């Protein structure tokens, strides 16, 4: 057998991040974004799922966050501690991740997450973020830019809104300033419309935000030297919008409201 014909064996870099097997699927199928650019991408919407806080998966995740905060661990891989069924029950992370101030590497490989909460911005020690193969995770909160040490991330690029490979459209954002504030409860929002079930503070200045004053925009940024991510900004004022940095080169050149009418740069293979 020639040297060229000898099969190569590659190590599984994430072999210890996938968690145990068990019966049933550990995530739901997502058809929001076409994996290849064979035809025009269909309009996109936020995932509407709400977190069921009564499930065993969520309750166990809360316990794991407390354990990680107590022992000040630097790597946090909560999903490996959950069964396949429990992993499927978790569609977001709890606000208590604010306690994980020592975590340098957050591993969410193969998750069923549909959103990351803005509280991730409190993880000041975070250096590496690994939500790889989380195919239902299409965007991230702008607050992740508050992690000053974030240098590395591993995401599934083709699952992201506006990604440079297939350029799927961003979900259209609500014209919130035109809504009657009496009809919208900022602590009980429809995540399929707003991207979250609650919006309490401004992504830019961290001040309290009222829905009647809310400005939502998309912006694509390179997060501290890591990947270019589609970020959702919940701003309390025009001034906070004007203070946003310039988007990454090769993406929509200004913050925008999403929807199929937004003209994106040409797809790059």
PDB file of N, CA and C in Angstrom, residues 96-168:
ATOM      1  N   UNK A  96     -28.623  33.544  35.558  1.00  0.00           N
ATOM      2  CA  UNK A  96     -27.626  33.360  36.611  1.00  0.00           C
ATOM      3  C   UNK A  96     -26.212  33.117  36.067  1.00  0.00           C
ATOM      4  N   UNK A  97     -26.051  33.062  34.754  1.00  0.00           N
ATOM      5  CA  UNK A  97     -24.683  32.955  34.217  1.00  0.00           C
ATOM      6  C   UNK A  97     -23.857  34.195  34.565  1.00  0.00           C
ATOM      7  N   UNK A  98     -24.506  35.236  35.071  1.00  0.00           N
ATOM      8  CA  UNK A  98     -23.762  36.408  35.545  1.00  0.00           C
ATOM      9  C   UNK A  98     -22.793  36.026  36.660  1.00  0.00           C
ATOM     10  N   UNK A  99     -23.053  34.899  37.331  1.00  0.00           N
ATOM     11  CA  UNK A  99     -22.191  34.455  38.426  1.00  0.00           C
ATOM     12  C   UNK A  99     -20.914  33.785  37.930  1.00  0.00           C
ATOM     13  N   UNK A 100     -20.845  33.474  36.650  1.00  0.00           N
ATOM     14  CA  UNK A 100     -19.716  32.707  36.122  1.00  0.00           C
ATOM     15  C   UNK A 100     -18.574  33.635  35.721  1.00  0.00           C
ATOM     16  N   UNK A 101     -18.094  34.392  36.674  1.00  0.00           N
ATOM     17  CA  UNK A 101     -17.074  35.404  36.396  1.00  0.00           C
ATOM     18  C   UNK A 101     -15.670  34.828  36.261  1.00  0.00           C
ATOM     19  N   UNK A 102     -15.498  33.542  36.566  1.00  0.00           N
ATOM     20  CA  UNK A 102     -14.182  32.913  36.427  1.00  0.00           C
ATOM     21  C   UNK A 102     -14.072  32.060  35.169  1.00  0.00           C
ATOM     22  N   UNK A 103     -15.183  31.812  34.516  1.00  0.00           N
ATOM     23  CA  UNK A 103     -15.187  30.933  33.346  1.00  0.00           C
ATOM     24  C   UNK A 103     -14.456  31.585  32.175  1.00  0.00           C
ATOM     25  N   UNK A 104     -13.473  30.871  31.657  1.00  0.00           N
ATOM     26  CA  UNK A 104     -12.714  31.342  30.496  1.00  0.00           C
ATOM     27  C   UNK A 104     -13.168  30.671  29.204  1.00  0.00           C
ATOM     28  N   UNK A 105     -13.725  29.469  29.316  1.00  0.00           N
ATOM     29  CA  UNK A 105     -14.166  28.732  28.137  1.00  0.00           C
ATOM     30  C   UNK A 105     -15.571  28.191  28.384  1.00  0.00           C
ATOM     31  N   UNK A 106     -16.519  28.662  27.578  1.00  0.00           N
ATOM     32  CA  UNK A 106     -17.902  28.207  27.666  1.00  0.00           C
ATOM     33  C   UNK A 106     -18.173  27.289  26.475  1.00  0.00           C
ATOM     34  N   UNK A 107     -18.476  26.025  26.761  1.00  0.00           N
ATOM     35  CA  UNK A 107     -18.676  25.015  25.723  1.00  0.00           C
ATOM     36  C   UNK A 107     -20.150  24.628  25.666  1.00  0.00           C
ATOM     37  N   UNK A 108     -20.763  24.883  24.514  1.00  0.00           N
ATOM     38  CA  UNK A 108     -22.172  24.558  24.295  1.00  0.00           C
ATOM     39  C   UNK A 108     -22.322  23.731  23.021  1.00  0.00           C
ATOM     40  N   UNK A 109     -21.369  22.855  22.800  1.00  0.00           N
ATOM     41  CA  UNK A 109     -21.325  22.041  21.592  1.00  0.00           C
ATOM     42  C   UNK A 109     -22.612  21.237  21.417  1.00  0.00           C
ATOM     43  N   UNK A 110     -23.208  21.307  20.192  1.00  0.00           N
ATOM     44  CA  UNK A 110     -24.367  20.487  19.875  1.00  0.00           C
ATOM     45  C   UNK A 110     -25.611  20.804  20.671  1.00  0.00           C
ATOM     46  N   UNK A 111     -25.767  22.032  21.113  1.00  0.00           N
ATOM     47  CA  UNK A 111     -26.909  22.380  21.951  1.00  0.00           C
ATOM     48  C   UNK A 111     -28.195  22.509  21.131  1.00  0.00           C
ATOM     49  N   UNK A 112     -29.309  22.611  21.846  1.00  0.00           N
ATOM     50  CA  UNK A 112     -30.621  22.868  21.236  1.00  0.00           C
ATOM     51  C   UNK A 112     -31.026  24.323  21.457  1.00  0.00           C
ATOM     52  N   UNK A 113     -30.064  25.168  21.798  1.00  0.00           N
ATOM     53  CA  UNK A 113     -30.345  26.565  22.102  1.00  0.00           C
ATOM     54  C   UNK A 113     -30.878  27.315  20.888  1.00  0.00           C
ATOM     55  N   UNK A 114     -31.789  28.244  21.151  1.00  0.00           N
ATOM     56  CA  UNK A 114     -32.261  29.142  20.098  1.00  0.00           C
ATOM     57  C   UNK A 114     -31.877  30.589  20.392  1.00  0.00           C
ATOM     58  N   UNK A 115     -31.390  30.851  21.601  1.00  0.00           N
ATOM     59  CA  UNK A 115     -30.941  32.205  21.943  1.00  0.00           C
ATOM     60  C   UNK A 115     -29.971  32.140  23.126  1.00  0.00           C
ATOM     61  N   UNK A 116     -29.117  33.138  23.195  1.00  0.00           N
ATOM     62  CA  UNK A 116     -28.206  33.339  24.330  1.00  0.00           C
ATOM     63  C   UNK A 116     -28.676  34.599  25.049  1.00  0.00           C
ATOM     64  N   UNK A 117     -28.814  34.593  26.365  1.00  0.00           N
ATOM     65  CA  UNK A 117     -29.305  35.781  27.064  1.00  0.00           C
ATOM     66  C   UNK A 117     -28.244  36.874  27.142  1.00  0.00           C
ATOM     67  N   UNK A 118     -28.666  38.131  27.244  1.00  0.00           N
ATOM     68  CA  UNK A 118     -27.707  39.242  27.322  1.00  0.00           C
ATOM     69  C   UNK A 118     -26.790  39.163  28.527  1.00  0.00           C
ATOM     70  N   UNK A 119     -27.154  38.390  29.532  1.00  0.00           N
ATOM     71  CA  UNK A 119     -26.331  38.257  30.732  1.00  0.00           C
ATOM     72  C   UNK A 119     -24.957  37.665  30.437  1.00  0.00           C
ATOM     73  N   UNK A 120     -24.745  37.124  29.254  1.00  0.00           N
ATOM     74  CA  UNK A 120     -23.418  36.613  28.919  1.00  0.00           C
ATOM     75  C   UNK A 120     -22.380  37.726  28.997  1.00  0.00           C
ATOM     76  N   UNK A 121     -22.817  38.966  28.850  1.00  0.00           N
ATOM     77  CA  UNK A 121     -21.901  40.100  28.928  1.00  0.00           C
ATOM     78  C   UNK A 121     -21.238  40.265  30.281  1.00  0.00           C
ATOM     79  N   UNK A 122     -21.788  39.611  31.309  1.00  0.00           N
ATOM     80  CA  UNK A 122     -21.207  39.687  32.650  1.00  0.00           C
ATOM     81  C   UNK A 122     -20.085  38.684  32.858  1.00  0.00           C
ATOM     82  N   UNK A 123     -19.861  37.809  31.886  1.00  0.00           N
ATOM     83  CA  UNK A 123     -18.801  36.797  32.012  1.00  0.00           C
ATOM     84  C   UNK A 123     -17.478  37.428  31.579  1.00  0.00           C
ATOM     85  N   UNK A 124     -16.937  38.263  32.429  1.00  0.00           N
ATOM     86  CA  UNK A 124     -15.796  39.117  32.092  1.00  0.00           C
ATOM     87  C   UNK A 124     -14.507  38.347  31.817  1.00  0.00           C
ATOM     88  N   UNK A 125     -14.409  37.117  32.303  1.00  0.00           N
ATOM     89  CA  UNK A 125     -13.182  36.340  32.080  1.00  0.00           C
ATOM     90  C   UNK A 125     -13.243  35.505  30.801  1.00  0.00           C
ATOM     91  N   UNK A 126     -14.375  35.510  30.131  1.00  0.00           N
ATOM     92  CA  UNK A 126     -14.569  34.633  28.982  1.00  0.00           C
ATOM     93  C   UNK A 126     -13.553  34.921  27.877  1.00  0.00           C
ATOM     94  N   UNK A 127     -12.819  33.884  27.495  1.00  0.00           N
ATOM     95  CA  UNK A 127     -11.818  33.987  26.441  1.00  0.00           C
ATOM     96  C   UNK A 127     -12.195  33.183  25.208  1.00  0.00           C
ATOM     97  N   UNK A 128     -12.914  32.084  25.414  1.00  0.00           N
ATOM     98  CA  UNK A 128     -13.264  31.204  24.306  1.00  0.00           C
ATOM     99  C   UNK A 128     -14.724  30.765  24.436  1.00  0.00           C
ATOM    100  N   UNK A 129     -15.440  30.810  23.315  1.00  0.00           N
ATOM    101  CA  UNK A 129     -16.864  30.510  23.281  1.00  0.00           C
ATOM    102  C   UNK A 129     -17.099  29.466  22.194  1.00  0.00           C
ATOM    103  N   UNK A 130     -17.669  28.318  22.579  1.00  0.00           N
ATOM    104  CA  UNK A 130     -17.811  27.210  21.644  1.00  0.00           C
ATOM    105  C   UNK A 130     -19.252  26.707  21.583  1.00  0.00           C
ATOM    106  N   UNK A 131     -20.102  27.359  20.778  1.00  0.00           N
ATOM    107  CA  UNK A 131     -21.448  26.834  20.546  1.00  0.00           C
ATOM    108  C   UNK A 131     -21.521  26.046  19.234  1.00  0.00           C
ATOM    109  N   UNK A 132     -20.420  25.426  18.841  1.00  0.00           N
ATOM    110  CA  UNK A 132     -20.320  24.737  17.555  1.00  0.00           C
ATOM    111  C   UNK A 132     -21.388  23.648  17.410  1.00  0.00           C
ATOM    112  N   UNK A 133     -21.924  23.513  16.218  1.00  0.00           N
ATOM    113  CA  UNK A 133     -23.011  22.595  15.838  1.00  0.00           C
ATOM    114  C   UNK A 133     -24.301  22.860  16.603  1.00  0.00           C
ATOM    115  N   UNK A 134     -24.457  24.058  17.133  1.00  0.00           N
ATOM    116  CA  UNK A 134     -25.748  24.482  17.689  1.00  0.00           C
ATOM    117  C   UNK A 134     -26.517  25.114  16.529  1.00  0.00           C
ATOM    118  N   UNK A 135     -27.134  24.273  15.721  1.00  0.00           N
ATOM    119  CA  UNK A 135     -27.661  24.710  14.431  1.00  0.00           C
ATOM    120  C   UNK A 135     -28.922  25.559  14.526  1.00  0.00           C
ATOM    121  N   UNK A 136     -29.502  25.656  15.717  1.00  0.00           N
ATOM    122  CA  UNK A 136     -30.688  26.521  15.877  1.00  0.00           C
ATOM    123  C   UNK A 136     -30.308  27.883  16.456  1.00  0.00           C
ATOM    124  N   UNK A 137     -29.033  28.093  16.665  1.00  0.00           N
ATOM    125  CA  UNK A 137     -28.547  29.349  17.225  1.00  0.00           C
ATOM    126  C   UNK A 137     -28.063  30.231  16.075  1.00  0.00           C
ATOM    127  N   UNK A 138     -28.913  31.188  15.652  1.00  0.00           N
ATOM    128  CA  UNK A 138     -28.659  31.960  14.437  1.00  0.00           C
ATOM    129  C   UNK A 138     -28.120  33.364  14.693  1.00  0.00           C
ATOM    130  N   UNK A 139     -28.099  33.799  15.945  1.00  0.00           N
ATOM    131  CA  UNK A 139     -27.677  35.154  16.272  1.00  0.00           C
ATOM    132  C   UNK A 139     -27.249  35.200  17.729  1.00  0.00           C
ATOM    133  N   UNK A 140     -26.674  36.339  18.143  1.00  0.00           N
ATOM    134  CA  UNK A 140     -26.167  36.500  19.502  1.00  0.00           C
ATOM    135  C   UNK A 140     -26.528  37.893  20.021  1.00  0.00           C
ATOM    136  N   UNK A 141     -26.574  38.075  21.330  1.00  0.00           N
ATOM    137  CA  UNK A 141     -26.885  39.394  21.887  1.00  0.00           C
ATOM    138  C   UNK A 141     -25.683  40.331  21.768  1.00  0.00           C
ATOM    139  N   UNK A 142     -25.950  41.595  21.541  1.00  0.00           N
ATOM    140  CA  UNK A 142     -24.876  42.581  21.430  1.00  0.00           C
ATOM    141  C   UNK A 142     -24.034  42.619  22.699  1.00  0.00           C
ATOM    142  N   UNK A 143     -24.631  42.253  23.820  1.00  0.00           N
ATOM    143  CA  UNK A 143     -23.931  42.304  25.102  1.00  0.00           C
ATOM    144  C   UNK A 143     -22.696  41.413  25.144  1.00  0.00           C
ATOM    145  N   UNK A 144     -22.562  40.480  24.213  1.00  0.00           N
ATOM    146  CA  UNK A 144     -21.364  39.641  24.204  1.00  0.00           C
ATOM    147  C   UNK A 144     -20.117  40.475  23.934  1.00  0.00           C
ATOM    148  N   UNK A 145     -20.291  41.668  23.372  1.00  0.00           N
ATOM    149  CA  UNK A 145     -19.150  42.556  23.131  1.00  0.00           C
ATOM    150  C   UNK A 145     -18.589  43.118  24.435  1.00  0.00           C
ATOM    151  N   UNK A 146     -19.287  42.905  25.544  1.00  0.00           N
ATOM    152  CA  UNK A 146     -18.788  43.359  26.847  1.00  0.00           C
ATOM    153  C   UNK A 146     -17.788  42.380  27.452  1.00  0.00           C
ATOM    154  N   UNK A 147     -17.548  41.272  26.795  1.00  0.00           N
ATOM    155  CA  UNK A 147     -16.563  40.295  27.272  1.00  0.00           C
ATOM    156  C   UNK A 147     -15.201  40.722  26.721  1.00  0.00           C
ATOM    157  N   UNK A 148     -14.424  41.468  27.484  1.00  0.00           N
ATOM    158  CA  UNK A 148     -13.212  42.099  26.948  1.00  0.00           C
ATOM    159  C   UNK A 148     -12.109  41.120  26.571  1.00  0.00           C
ATOM    160  N   UNK A 149     -12.137  39.914  27.114  1.00  0.00           N
ATOM    161  CA  UNK A 149     -11.065  38.951  26.861  1.00  0.00           C
ATOM    162  C   UNK A 149     -11.415  37.915  25.799  1.00  0.00           C
ATOM    163  N   UNK A 150     -12.611  38.019  25.214  1.00  0.00           N
ATOM    164  CA  UNK A 150     -13.029  37.032  24.228  1.00  0.00           C
ATOM    165  C   UNK A 150     -12.142  37.118  22.994  1.00  0.00           C
ATOM    166  N   UNK A 151     -11.454  36.026  22.706  1.00  0.00           N
ATOM    167  CA  UNK A 151     -10.516  35.999  21.579  1.00  0.00           C
ATOM    168  C   UNK A 151     -10.810  34.877  20.593  1.00  0.00           C
ATOM    169  N   UNK A 152     -11.499  33.825  21.047  1.00  0.00           N
ATOM    170  CA  UNK A 152     -11.724  32.675  20.187  1.00  0.00           C
ATOM    171  C   UNK A 152     -13.180  32.238  20.276  1.00  0.00           C
ATOM    172  N   UNK A 153     -13.726  31.866  19.151  1.00  0.00           N
ATOM    173  CA  UNK A 153     -15.061  31.282  19.140  1.00  0.00           C
ATOM    174  C   UNK A 153     -15.137  30.272  18.008  1.00  0.00           C
ATOM    175  N   UNK A 154     -15.981  29.289  18.194  1.00  0.00           N
ATOM    176  CA  UNK A 154     -16.209  28.273  17.168  1.00  0.00           C
ATOM    177  C   UNK A 154     -17.704  28.145  16.982  1.00  0.00           C
ATOM    178  N   UNK A 155     -18.191  28.682  15.872  1.00  0.00           N
ATOM    179  CA  UNK A 155     -19.616  28.650  15.569  1.00  0.00           C
ATOM    180  C   UNK A 155     -19.841  27.922  14.256  1.00  0.00           C
ATOM    181  N   UNK A 156     -21.073  27.502  14.024  1.00  0.00           N
ATOM    182  CA  UNK A 156     -21.439  26.900  12.743  1.00  0.00           C
ATOM    183  C   UNK A 156     -21.883  28.037  11.826  1.00  0.00           C
ATOM    184  N   UNK A 157     -20.962  28.508  11.001  1.00  0.00           N
ATOM    185  CA  UNK A 157     -21.169  29.722  10.214  1.00  0.00           C
ATOM    186  C   UNK A 157     -22.432  29.674   9.382  1.00  0.00           C
ATOM    187  N   UNK A 158     -22.701  28.560   8.739  1.00  0.00           N
ATOM    188  CA  UNK A 158     -23.858  28.479   7.839  1.00  0.00           C
ATOM    189  C   UNK A 158     -25.197  28.573   8.567  1.00  0.00           C
ATOM    190  N   UNK A 159     -25.195  28.490   9.884  1.00  0.00           N
ATOM    191  CA  UNK A 159     -26.434  28.608  10.652  1.00  0.00           C
ATOM    192  C   UNK A 159     -26.737  30.048  11.040  1.00  0.00           C
ATOM    193  N   UNK A 160     -25.823  30.984  10.732  1.00  0.00           N
ATOM    194  CA  UNK A 160     -25.968  32.366  11.178  1.00  0.00           C
ATOM    195  C   UNK A 160     -26.701  33.226  10.163  1.00  0.00           C
ATOM    196  N   UNK A 161     -27.513  34.154  10.663  1.00  0.00           N
ATOM    197  CA  UNK A 161     -28.133  35.149   9.798  1.00  0.00           C
ATOM    198  C   UNK A 161     -27.043  35.976   9.119  1.00  0.00           C
ATOM    199  N   UNK A 162     -27.213  36.227   7.814  1.00  0.00           N
ATOM    200  CA  UNK A 162     -26.279  37.096   7.103  1.00  0.00           C
ATOM    201  C   UNK A 162     -24.903  36.524   6.894  1.00  0.00           C
ATOM    202  N   UNK A 163     -24.703  35.221   7.114  1.00  0.00           N
ATOM    203  CA  UNK A 163     -23.355  34.671   7.006  1.00  0.00           C
ATOM    204  C   UNK A 163     -22.819  34.830   5.580  1.00  0.00           C
ATOM    205  N   UNK A 164     -21.514  34.953   5.461  1.00  0.00           N
ATOM    206  CA  UNK A 164     -20.887  35.289   4.183  1.00  0.00           C
ATOM    207  C   UNK A 164     -20.970  34.176   3.151  1.00  0.00           C
ATOM    208  N   UNK A 165     -21.331  32.964   3.581  1.00  0.00           N
ATOM    209  CA  UNK A 165     -21.391  31.835   2.652  1.00  0.00           C
ATOM    210  C   UNK A 165     -22.725  31.758   1.905  1.00  0.00           C
ATOM    211  N   UNK A 166     -23.825  32.049   2.600  1.00  0.00           N
ATOM    212  CA  UNK A 166     -25.143  31.918   1.963  1.00  0.00           C
ATOM    213  C   UNK A 166     -26.008  33.167   2.073  1.00  0.00           C
ATOM    214  N   UNK A 167     -25.648  34.131   2.920  1.00  0.00           N
ATOM    215  CA  UNK A 167     -26.353  35.407   3.077  1.00  0.00           C
ATOM    216  C   UNK A 167     -27.857  35.254   3.332  1.00  0.00           C
ATOM    217  N   UNK A 168     -28.272  34.413   4.281  1.00  0.00           N
ATOM    218  CA  UNK A 168     -29.703  34.354   4.602  1.00  0.00           C
ATOM    219  C   UNK A 168     -30.154  35.676   5.204  1.00  0.00           C
TER     220      UNK A 168
END
